Coordinates of C-alpha atoms (C1' of nucleotides) in Angstrom, one line a residue:
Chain A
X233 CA -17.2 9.9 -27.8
X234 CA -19.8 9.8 -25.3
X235 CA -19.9 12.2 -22.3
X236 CA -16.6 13.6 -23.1
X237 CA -16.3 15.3 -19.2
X238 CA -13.9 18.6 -19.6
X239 CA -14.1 17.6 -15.9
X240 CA -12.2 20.3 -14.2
X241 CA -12.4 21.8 -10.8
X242 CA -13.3 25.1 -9.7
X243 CA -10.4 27.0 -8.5
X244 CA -12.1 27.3 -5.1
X245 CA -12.4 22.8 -5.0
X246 CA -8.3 23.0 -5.4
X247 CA -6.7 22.2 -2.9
X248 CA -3.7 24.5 -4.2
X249 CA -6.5 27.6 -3.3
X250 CA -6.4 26.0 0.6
X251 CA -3.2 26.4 0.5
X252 CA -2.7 29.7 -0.7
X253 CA -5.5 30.3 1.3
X254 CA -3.2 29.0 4.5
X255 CA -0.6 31.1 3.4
X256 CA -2.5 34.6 3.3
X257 CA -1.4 34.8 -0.7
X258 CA -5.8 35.3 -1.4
X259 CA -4.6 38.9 -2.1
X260 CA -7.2 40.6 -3.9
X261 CA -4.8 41.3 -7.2
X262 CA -3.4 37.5 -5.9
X263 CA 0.2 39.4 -6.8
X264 CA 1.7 37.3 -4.0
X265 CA 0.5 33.8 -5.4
X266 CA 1.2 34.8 -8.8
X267 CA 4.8 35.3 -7.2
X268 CA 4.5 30.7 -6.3
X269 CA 2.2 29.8 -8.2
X270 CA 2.4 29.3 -12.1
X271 CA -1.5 29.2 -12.7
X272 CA -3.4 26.4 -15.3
X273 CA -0.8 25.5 -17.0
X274 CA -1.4 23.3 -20.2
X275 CA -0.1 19.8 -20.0
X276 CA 0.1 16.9 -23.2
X277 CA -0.8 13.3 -23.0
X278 CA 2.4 11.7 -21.4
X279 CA 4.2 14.7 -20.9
X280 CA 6.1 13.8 -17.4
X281 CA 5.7 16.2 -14.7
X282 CA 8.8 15.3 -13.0
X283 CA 10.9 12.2 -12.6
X284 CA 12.1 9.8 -10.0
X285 CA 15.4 11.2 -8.4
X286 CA 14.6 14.5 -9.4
X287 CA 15.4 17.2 -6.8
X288 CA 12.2 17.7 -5.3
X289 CA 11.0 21.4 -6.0
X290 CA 7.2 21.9 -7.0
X291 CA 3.9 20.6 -5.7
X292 CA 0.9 19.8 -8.8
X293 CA -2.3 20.7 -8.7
X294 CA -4.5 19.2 -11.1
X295 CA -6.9 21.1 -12.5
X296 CA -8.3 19.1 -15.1
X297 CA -6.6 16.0 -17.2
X298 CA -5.0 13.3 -15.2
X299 CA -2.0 11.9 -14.0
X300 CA -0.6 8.4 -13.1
X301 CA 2.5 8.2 -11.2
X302 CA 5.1 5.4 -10.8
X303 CA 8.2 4.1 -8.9
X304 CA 10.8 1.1 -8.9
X305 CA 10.3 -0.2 -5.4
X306 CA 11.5 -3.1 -4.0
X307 CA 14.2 -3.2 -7.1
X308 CA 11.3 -4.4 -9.5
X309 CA 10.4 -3.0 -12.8
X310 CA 8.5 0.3 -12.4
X311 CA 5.3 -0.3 -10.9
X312 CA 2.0 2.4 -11.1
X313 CA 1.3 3.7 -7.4
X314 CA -1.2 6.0 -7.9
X315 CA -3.8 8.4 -10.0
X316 CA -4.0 11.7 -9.4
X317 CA -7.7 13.1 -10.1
X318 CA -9.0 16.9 -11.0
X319 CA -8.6 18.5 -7.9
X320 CA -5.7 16.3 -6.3
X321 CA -2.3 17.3 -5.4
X322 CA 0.7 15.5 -7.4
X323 CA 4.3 16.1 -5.5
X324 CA 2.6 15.8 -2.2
X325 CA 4.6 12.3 -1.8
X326 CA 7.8 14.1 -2.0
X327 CA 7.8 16.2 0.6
X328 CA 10.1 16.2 3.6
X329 CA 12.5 14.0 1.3
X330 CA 15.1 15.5 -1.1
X331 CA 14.3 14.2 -4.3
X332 CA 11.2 12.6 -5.9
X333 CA 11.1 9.0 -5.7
X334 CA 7.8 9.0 -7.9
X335 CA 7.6 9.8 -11.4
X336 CA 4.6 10.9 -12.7
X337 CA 2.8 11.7 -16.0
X338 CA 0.0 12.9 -17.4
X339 CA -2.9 10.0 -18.8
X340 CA -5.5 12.4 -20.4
X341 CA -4.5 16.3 -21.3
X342 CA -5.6 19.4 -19.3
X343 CA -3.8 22.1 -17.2
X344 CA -2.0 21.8 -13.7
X345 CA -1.2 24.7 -11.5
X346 CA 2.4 24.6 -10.1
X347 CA 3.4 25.7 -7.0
X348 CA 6.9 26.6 -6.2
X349 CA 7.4 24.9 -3.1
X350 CA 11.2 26.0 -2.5
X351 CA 10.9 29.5 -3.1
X352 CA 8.3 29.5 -0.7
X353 CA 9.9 28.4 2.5
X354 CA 12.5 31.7 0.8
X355 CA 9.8 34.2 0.5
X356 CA 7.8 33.6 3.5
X357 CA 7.6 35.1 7.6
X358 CA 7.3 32.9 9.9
X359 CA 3.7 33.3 10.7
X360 CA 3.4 32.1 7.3
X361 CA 5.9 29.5 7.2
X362 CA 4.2 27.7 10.8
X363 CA 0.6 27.8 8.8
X364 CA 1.9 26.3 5.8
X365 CA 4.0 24.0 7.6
X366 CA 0.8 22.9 9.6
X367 CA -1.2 22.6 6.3
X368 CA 1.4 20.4 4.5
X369 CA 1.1 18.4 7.8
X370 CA -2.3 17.9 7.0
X371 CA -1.6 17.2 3.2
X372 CA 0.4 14.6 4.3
X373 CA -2.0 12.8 6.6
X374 CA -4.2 12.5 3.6
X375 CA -2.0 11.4 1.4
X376 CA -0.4 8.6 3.8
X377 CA -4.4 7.7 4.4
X378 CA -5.1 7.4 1.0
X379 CA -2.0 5.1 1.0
X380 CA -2.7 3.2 3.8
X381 CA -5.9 2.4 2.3
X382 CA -3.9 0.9 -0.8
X383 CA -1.8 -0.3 1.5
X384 CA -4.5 -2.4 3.1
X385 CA -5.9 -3.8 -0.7
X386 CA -3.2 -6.5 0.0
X387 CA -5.1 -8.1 2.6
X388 CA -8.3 -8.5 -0.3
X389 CA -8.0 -12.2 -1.4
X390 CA -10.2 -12.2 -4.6
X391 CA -9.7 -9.7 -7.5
X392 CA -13.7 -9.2 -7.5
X393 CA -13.4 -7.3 -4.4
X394 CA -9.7 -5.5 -5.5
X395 CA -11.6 -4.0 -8.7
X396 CA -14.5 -3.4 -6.2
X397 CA -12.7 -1.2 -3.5
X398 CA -10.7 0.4 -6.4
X399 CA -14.0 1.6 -8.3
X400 CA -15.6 2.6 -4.4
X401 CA -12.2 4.9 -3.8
X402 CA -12.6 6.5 -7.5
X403 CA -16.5 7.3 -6.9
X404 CA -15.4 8.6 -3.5
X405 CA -12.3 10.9 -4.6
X406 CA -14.5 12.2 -7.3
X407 CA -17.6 13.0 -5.4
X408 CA -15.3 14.6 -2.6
X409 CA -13.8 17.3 -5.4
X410 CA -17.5 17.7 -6.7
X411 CA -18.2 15.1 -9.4
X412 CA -20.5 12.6 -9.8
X413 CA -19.6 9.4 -8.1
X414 CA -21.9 7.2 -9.7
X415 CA -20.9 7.4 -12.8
X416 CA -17.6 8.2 -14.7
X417 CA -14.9 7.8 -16.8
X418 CA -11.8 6.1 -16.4
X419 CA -9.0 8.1 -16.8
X420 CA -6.4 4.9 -17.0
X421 CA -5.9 2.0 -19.4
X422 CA -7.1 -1.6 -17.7
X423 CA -3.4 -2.4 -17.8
X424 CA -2.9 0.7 -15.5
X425 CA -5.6 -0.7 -13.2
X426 CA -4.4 -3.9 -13.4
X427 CA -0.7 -3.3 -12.2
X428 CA -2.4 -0.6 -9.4
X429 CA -3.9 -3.2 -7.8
X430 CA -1.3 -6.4 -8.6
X431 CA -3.3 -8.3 -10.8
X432 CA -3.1 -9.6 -14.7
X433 CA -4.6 -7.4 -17.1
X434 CA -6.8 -10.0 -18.2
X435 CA -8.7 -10.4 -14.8
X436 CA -9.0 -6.9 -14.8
X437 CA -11.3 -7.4 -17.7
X438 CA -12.8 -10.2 -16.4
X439 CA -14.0 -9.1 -13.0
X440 CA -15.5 -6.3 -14.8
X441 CA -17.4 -8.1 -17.0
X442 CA -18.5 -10.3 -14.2
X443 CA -20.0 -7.1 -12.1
X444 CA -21.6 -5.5 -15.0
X445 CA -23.5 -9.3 -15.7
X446 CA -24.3 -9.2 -12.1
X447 CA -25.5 -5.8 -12.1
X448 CA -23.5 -4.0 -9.7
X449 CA -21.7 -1.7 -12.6
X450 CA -22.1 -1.3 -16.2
X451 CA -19.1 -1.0 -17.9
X452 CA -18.5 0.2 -21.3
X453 CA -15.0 0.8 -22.3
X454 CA -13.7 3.8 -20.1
X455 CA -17.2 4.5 -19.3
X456 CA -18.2 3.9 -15.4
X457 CA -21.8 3.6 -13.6
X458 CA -22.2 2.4 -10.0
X459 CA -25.8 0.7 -10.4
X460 CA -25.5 -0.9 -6.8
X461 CA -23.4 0.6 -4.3
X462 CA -24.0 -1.2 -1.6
X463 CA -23.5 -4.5 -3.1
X464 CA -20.1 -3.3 -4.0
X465 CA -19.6 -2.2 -0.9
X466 CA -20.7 -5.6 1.0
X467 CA -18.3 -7.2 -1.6
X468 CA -15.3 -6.0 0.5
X469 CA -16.5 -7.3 4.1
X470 CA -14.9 -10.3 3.2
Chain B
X156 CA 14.2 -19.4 25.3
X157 CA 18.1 -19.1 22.9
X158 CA 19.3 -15.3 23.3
X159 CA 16.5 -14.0 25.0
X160 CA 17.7 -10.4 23.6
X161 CA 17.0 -7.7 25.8
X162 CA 17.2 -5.3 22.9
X163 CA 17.0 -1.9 23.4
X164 CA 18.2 0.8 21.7
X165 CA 20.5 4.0 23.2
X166 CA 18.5 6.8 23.3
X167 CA 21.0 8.8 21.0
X168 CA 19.7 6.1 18.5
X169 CA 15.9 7.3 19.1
X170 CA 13.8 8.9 17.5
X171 CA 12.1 10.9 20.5
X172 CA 15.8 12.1 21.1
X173 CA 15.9 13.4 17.6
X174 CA 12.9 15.1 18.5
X175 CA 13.9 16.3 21.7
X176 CA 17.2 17.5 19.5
X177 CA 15.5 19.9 17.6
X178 CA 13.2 21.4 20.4
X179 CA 16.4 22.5 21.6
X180 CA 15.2 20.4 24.9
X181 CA 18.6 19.0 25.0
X182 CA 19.5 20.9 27.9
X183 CA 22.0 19.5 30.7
X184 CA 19.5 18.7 33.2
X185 CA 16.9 17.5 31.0
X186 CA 14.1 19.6 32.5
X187 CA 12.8 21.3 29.8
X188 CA 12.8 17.8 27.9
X189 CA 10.9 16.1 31.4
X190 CA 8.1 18.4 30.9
X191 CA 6.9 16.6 27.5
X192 CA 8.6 13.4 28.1
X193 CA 7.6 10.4 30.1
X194 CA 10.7 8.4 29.6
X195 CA 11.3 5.1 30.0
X196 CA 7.9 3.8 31.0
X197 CA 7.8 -0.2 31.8
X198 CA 4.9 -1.8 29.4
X199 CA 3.6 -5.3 29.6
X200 CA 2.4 -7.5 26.4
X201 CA -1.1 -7.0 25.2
X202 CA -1.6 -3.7 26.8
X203 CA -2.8 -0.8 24.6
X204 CA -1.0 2.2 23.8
X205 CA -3.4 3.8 22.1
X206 CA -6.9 2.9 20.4
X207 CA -8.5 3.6 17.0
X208 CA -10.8 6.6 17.6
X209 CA -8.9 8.1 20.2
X210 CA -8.4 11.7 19.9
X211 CA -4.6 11.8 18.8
X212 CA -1.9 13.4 21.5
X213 CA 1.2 11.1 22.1
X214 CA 3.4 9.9 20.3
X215 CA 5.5 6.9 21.8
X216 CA 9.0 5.8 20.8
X217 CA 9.8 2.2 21.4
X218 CA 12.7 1.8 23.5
X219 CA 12.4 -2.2 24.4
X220 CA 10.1 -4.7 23.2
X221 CA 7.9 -4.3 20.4
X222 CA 4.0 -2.9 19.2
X223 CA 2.2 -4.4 16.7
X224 CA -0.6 -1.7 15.4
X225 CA -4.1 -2.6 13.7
X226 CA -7.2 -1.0 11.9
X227 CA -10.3 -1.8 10.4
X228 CA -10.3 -0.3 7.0
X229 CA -12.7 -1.5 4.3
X230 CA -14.9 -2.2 6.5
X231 CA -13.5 -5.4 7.3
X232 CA -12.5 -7.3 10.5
X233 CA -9.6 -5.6 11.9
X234 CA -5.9 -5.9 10.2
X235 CA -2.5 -6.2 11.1
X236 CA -0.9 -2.6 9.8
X237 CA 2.6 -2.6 11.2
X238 CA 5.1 -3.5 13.9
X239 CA 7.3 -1.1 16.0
X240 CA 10.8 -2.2 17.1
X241 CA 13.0 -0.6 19.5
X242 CA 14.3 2.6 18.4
X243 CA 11.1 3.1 16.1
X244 CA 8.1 6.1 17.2
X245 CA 4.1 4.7 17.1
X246 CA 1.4 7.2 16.7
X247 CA 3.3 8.6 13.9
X248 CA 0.5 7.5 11.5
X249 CA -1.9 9.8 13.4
X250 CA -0.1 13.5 12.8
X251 CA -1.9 15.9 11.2
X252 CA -5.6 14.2 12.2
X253 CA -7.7 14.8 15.1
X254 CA -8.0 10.9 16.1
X255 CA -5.5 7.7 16.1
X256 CA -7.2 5.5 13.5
X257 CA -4.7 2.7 14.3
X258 CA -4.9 0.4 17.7
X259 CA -1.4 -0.3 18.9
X260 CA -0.7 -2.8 21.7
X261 CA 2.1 -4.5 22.7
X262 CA 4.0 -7.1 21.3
X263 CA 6.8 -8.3 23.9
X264 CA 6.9 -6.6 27.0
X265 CA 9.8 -3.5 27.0
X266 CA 9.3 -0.2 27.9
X267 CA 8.4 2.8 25.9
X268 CA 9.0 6.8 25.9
X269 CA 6.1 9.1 25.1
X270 CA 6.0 12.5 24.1
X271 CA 2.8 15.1 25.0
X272 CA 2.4 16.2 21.2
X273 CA -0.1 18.7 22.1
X274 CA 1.5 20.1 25.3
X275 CA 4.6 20.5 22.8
X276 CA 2.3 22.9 20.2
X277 CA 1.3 24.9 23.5
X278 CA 4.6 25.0 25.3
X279 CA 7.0 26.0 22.4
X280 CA 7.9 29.8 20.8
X281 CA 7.5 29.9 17.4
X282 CA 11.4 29.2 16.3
X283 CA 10.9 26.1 18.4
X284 CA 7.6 25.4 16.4
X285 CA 8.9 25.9 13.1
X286 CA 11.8 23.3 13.9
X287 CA 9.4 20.5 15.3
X288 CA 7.0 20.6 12.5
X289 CA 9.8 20.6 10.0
X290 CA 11.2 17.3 11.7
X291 CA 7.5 16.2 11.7
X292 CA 7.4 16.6 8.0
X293 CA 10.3 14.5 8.2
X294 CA 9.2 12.1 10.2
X295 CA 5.9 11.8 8.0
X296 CA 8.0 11.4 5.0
X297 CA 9.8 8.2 6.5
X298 CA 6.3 6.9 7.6
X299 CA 5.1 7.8 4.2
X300 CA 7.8 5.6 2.5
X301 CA 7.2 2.6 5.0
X302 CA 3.7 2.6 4.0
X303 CA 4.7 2.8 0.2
X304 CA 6.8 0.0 0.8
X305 CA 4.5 -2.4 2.3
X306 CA 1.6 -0.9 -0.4
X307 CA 4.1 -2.5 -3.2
X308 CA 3.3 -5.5 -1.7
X309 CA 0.3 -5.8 -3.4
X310 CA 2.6 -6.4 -6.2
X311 CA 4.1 -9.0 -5.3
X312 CA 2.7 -12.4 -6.6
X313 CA 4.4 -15.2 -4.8
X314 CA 3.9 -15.9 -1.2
X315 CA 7.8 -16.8 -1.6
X316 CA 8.1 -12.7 -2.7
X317 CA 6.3 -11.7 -0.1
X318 CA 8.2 -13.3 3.3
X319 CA 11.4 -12.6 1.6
X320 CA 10.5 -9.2 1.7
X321 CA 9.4 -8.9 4.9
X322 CA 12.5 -10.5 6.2
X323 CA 14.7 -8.3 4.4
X324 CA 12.3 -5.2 5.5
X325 CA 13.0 -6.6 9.4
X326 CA 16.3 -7.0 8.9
X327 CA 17.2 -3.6 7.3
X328 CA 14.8 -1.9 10.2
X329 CA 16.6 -3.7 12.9
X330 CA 20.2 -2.6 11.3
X331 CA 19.1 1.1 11.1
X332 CA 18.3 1.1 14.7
X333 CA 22.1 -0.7 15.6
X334 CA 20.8 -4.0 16.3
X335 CA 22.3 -7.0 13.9
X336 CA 20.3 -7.5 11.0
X337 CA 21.2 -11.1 9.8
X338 CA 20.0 -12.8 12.8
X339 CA 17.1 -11.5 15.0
X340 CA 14.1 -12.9 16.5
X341 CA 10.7 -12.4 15.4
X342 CA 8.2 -10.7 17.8
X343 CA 5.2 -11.5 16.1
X344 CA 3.2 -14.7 15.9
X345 CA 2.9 -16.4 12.3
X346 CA -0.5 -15.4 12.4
X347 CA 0.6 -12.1 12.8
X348 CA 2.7 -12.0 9.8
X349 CA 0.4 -14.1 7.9
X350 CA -2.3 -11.3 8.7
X351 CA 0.2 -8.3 7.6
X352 CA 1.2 -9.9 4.2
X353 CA -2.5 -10.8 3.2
X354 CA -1.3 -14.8 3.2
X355 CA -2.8 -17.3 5.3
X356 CA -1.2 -18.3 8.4
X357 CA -0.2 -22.1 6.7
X358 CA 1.1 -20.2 3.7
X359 CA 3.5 -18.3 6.0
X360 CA 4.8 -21.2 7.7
X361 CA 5.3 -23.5 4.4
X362 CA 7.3 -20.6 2.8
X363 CA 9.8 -20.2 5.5
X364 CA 10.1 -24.0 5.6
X365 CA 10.4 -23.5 1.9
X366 CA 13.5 -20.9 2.5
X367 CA 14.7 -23.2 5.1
X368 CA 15.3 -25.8 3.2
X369 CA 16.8 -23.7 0.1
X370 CA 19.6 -22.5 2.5
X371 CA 18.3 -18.7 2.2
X372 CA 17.4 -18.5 5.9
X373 CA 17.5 -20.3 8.8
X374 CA 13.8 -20.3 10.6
X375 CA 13.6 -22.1 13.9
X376 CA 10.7 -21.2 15.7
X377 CA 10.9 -17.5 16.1
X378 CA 14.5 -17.4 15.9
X379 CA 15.0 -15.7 11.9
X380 CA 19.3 -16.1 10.6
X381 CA 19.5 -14.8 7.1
X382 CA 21.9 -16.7 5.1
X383 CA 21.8 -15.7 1.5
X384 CA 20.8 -11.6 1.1
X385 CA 21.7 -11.6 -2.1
X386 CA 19.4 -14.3 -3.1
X387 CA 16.3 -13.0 -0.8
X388 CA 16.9 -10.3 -2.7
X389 CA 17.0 -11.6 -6.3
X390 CA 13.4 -13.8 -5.4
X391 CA 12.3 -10.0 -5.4
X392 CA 13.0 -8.8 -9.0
X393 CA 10.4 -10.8 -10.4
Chain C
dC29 C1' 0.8 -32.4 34.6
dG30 C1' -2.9 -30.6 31.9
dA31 C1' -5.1 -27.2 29.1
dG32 C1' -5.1 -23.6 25.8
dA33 C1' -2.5 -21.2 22.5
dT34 C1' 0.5 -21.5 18.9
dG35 C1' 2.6 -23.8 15.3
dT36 C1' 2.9 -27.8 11.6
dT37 C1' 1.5 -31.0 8.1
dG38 C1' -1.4 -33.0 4.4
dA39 C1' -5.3 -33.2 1.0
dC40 C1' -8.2 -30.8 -2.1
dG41 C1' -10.1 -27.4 -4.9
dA42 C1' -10.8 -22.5 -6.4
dC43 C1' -8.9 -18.7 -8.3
dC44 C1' -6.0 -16.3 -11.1
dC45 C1' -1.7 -16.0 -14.0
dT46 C1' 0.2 -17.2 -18.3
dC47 C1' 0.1 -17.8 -23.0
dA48 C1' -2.1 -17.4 -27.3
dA49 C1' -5.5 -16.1 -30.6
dG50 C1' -8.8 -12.9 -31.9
dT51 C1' -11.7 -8.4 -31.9
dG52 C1' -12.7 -3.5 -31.9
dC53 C1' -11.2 1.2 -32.6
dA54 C1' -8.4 5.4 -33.9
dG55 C1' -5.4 7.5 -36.8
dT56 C1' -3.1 7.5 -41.3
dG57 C1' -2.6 7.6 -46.1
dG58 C1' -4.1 6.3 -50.6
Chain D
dC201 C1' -14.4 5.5 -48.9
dC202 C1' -11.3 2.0 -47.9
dA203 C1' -7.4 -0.7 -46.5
dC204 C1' -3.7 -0.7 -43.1
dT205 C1' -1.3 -0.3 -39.0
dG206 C1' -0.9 -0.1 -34.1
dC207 C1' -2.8 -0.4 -29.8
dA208 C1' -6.0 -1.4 -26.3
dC209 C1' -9.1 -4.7 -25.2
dT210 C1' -11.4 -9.3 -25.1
dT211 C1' -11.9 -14.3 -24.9
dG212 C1' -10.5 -19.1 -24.2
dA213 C1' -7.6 -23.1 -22.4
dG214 C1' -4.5 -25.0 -19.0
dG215 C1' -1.8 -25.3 -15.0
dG216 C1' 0.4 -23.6 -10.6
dT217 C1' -0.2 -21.4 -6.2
dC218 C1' -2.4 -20.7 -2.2
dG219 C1' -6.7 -20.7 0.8
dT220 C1' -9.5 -23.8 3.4
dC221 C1' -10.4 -27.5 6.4
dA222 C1' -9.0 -31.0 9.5
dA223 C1' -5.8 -33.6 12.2
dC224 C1' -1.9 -33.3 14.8
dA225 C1' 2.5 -31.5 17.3
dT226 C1' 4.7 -28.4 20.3
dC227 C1' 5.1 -24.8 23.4
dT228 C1' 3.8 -22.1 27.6
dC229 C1' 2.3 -21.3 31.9
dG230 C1' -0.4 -22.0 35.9

DNA sequence: CGAGATGTTGACGACCCTCAAGTGCAGTGG
DNA sequence: CCACTGCACTTGAGGGTCGTCAACATCTCG
């Protein structure tokens, strides 16, 4: 409808083209990536890019489109544990275990790259193998911050400042792979939201509709704008 | 006061010696490992191991007594992220950054074993390097599914889910390390806990009463029995 | 023994989950 | 163009859970 964003990254935001960059593969002819790396790859609306208990074998980038991914945790129906974002890495959760314990799909349609995380440890020299290593490190660290900062939504007693923090990460992830942050679209149903941060769909909805009457948001179906940032932000500090 | 347990864990059952393991340190007389390792160092309750901001460079592996780690994140007051028992490695959270963004201080007085992270990077050949980071993956990955299991928290609706959880996350840590996990005492303070699962401190204390009195567990001051898994268990799946 | 920290209990009210009914919108086929 | 269907979303009413506050008990340690 309105402002329909073929957000996608440039190839140089990815942070599959850090990696390869870690890894020496920025070959001029890129011969050696195209060797581990299967390059913007069209994906559907709810076509699954892999599966929990799945033997873990490829790393996502997202390129444009959007993902959600799930688990059963905690023996409980499956529950939605994150978005991935243009520009984010799907997979990254995996690593350093044998099999995926996430499965994950894609929400809106677009193209991933794919990068074949096996064969790689194969191909590689040592050098090599000690930079990627250190990268992943690093793609980890982000990862488990990004998690501890869900992690840490369970300490936020009203759902006013759940759906606040939750649009505040968004606006941040989005301006950090170079979109706007004050305004976007939603790539996930309120339902989706609503399980992500453990509350009823309905409040989802409601807590919405309460910030867009007191002017912190305006919110129009999927549509997004952050009219008061720092409001939102003061929401949070209890 | 009752069974005052000295717990401690062997060090075949720790994690530094896992470490040590695959740095091929595991030499007869230990030297090579004495060069990175402090071992068995005597710490008493509330000091700090490490603070938020600090730049990153040990990592410590519980050997008696226990840590309990914070951070402010949100922007709020600070927040109960975790507890360490014996046989369990703090600063793990911090690998792959430049500073700790957790304070860890003790819990119960024990003593602890550090490891020189940084002197490791320096010290080893690149065979040995390749090994550590791959067990640092690892050891990321285990982090990585603690912090997804306390993030499914959020979930979790009932203060009722939310202790029984926690008990049976104690109890399976404490097994996994070789201690028993149907009876243990709690190092924390109810505030502590109350603080961790986002509750208030009141909330905490009614619902082990609660638990008490259904015959699931036994809770006498911070002495913990676990009568009925199965059931702790089942309060889980909705 | 006394003082401060920690833990416990009760009363009350706000928030949010549940259930149920209703609205808007997209895609389909006549 | 229109009805029709399905789905996501919206709105309202009611009741349970848990946070807050305040008083009190118990534990710990000098």
């Amino acid at each position: 409808m309105e402002l329909k964003v073929a957000a996608a990254v440039a190839c140089r935001d990815c942070a599959l083209y850090q990696t390869a960059k870690v890894l020496g593969l920025e070959t001029p002819d890129c011969s050696s990536l195209n060797r581990v790396v299967l390059r913007d790859h069209p994906v559907n609306k709810n076509e699954v890019l892999y599966r929990e208990g799945d033997s873990f074998r490829y790393l996502y980038l997202v390129h444009s489109g959007s993902c959600i991914s799930s688990a059963t945790i905690l023996g409980r129906r499956s529950q939605v544990m994150g978005f991935y974002l243009p520009g984010e890495m799907a997979g990254i959760e995996s690593i350093g275990q044998q099999k995926c314990n996430h499965t994950t799909r894609v929400l809106e349609k677009g193209s991933v790259c794919q990068l074949d995380f096996l064969m790689l440890e194969e191909t590689l020299g040592k050098d090599e193998l000690i930079r990627v290593q250190s990268y992943l490190l690093g793609a980890s660290a982000i990862h488990a911050r990004q998690l501890q900062w869900e992690r840490s939504l369970t300490s936020l007693q009203t759902a006013e400042q759940r759906v606040a923090a939750f649009l505040l990460n968004l606006a941040g992830r989005f301006e950090s792979h170079g979109f706007p942050g004050h305004q976007f679209r939603l790539p996930m149903s309120r339902e989706a939201i609503a399980d992500y941060l453990g509350l009823a769909m309905e409040t989802v909805i409601r807590t919405l509709k309460s910030l867009h009457k007191k002017g912190l948001i305006s919110s129009r179906a999927k549509h997004i704008e952050i009219l008061d940032r720092t409001a939102l932000s003061t929401l949070l500090r209890s």
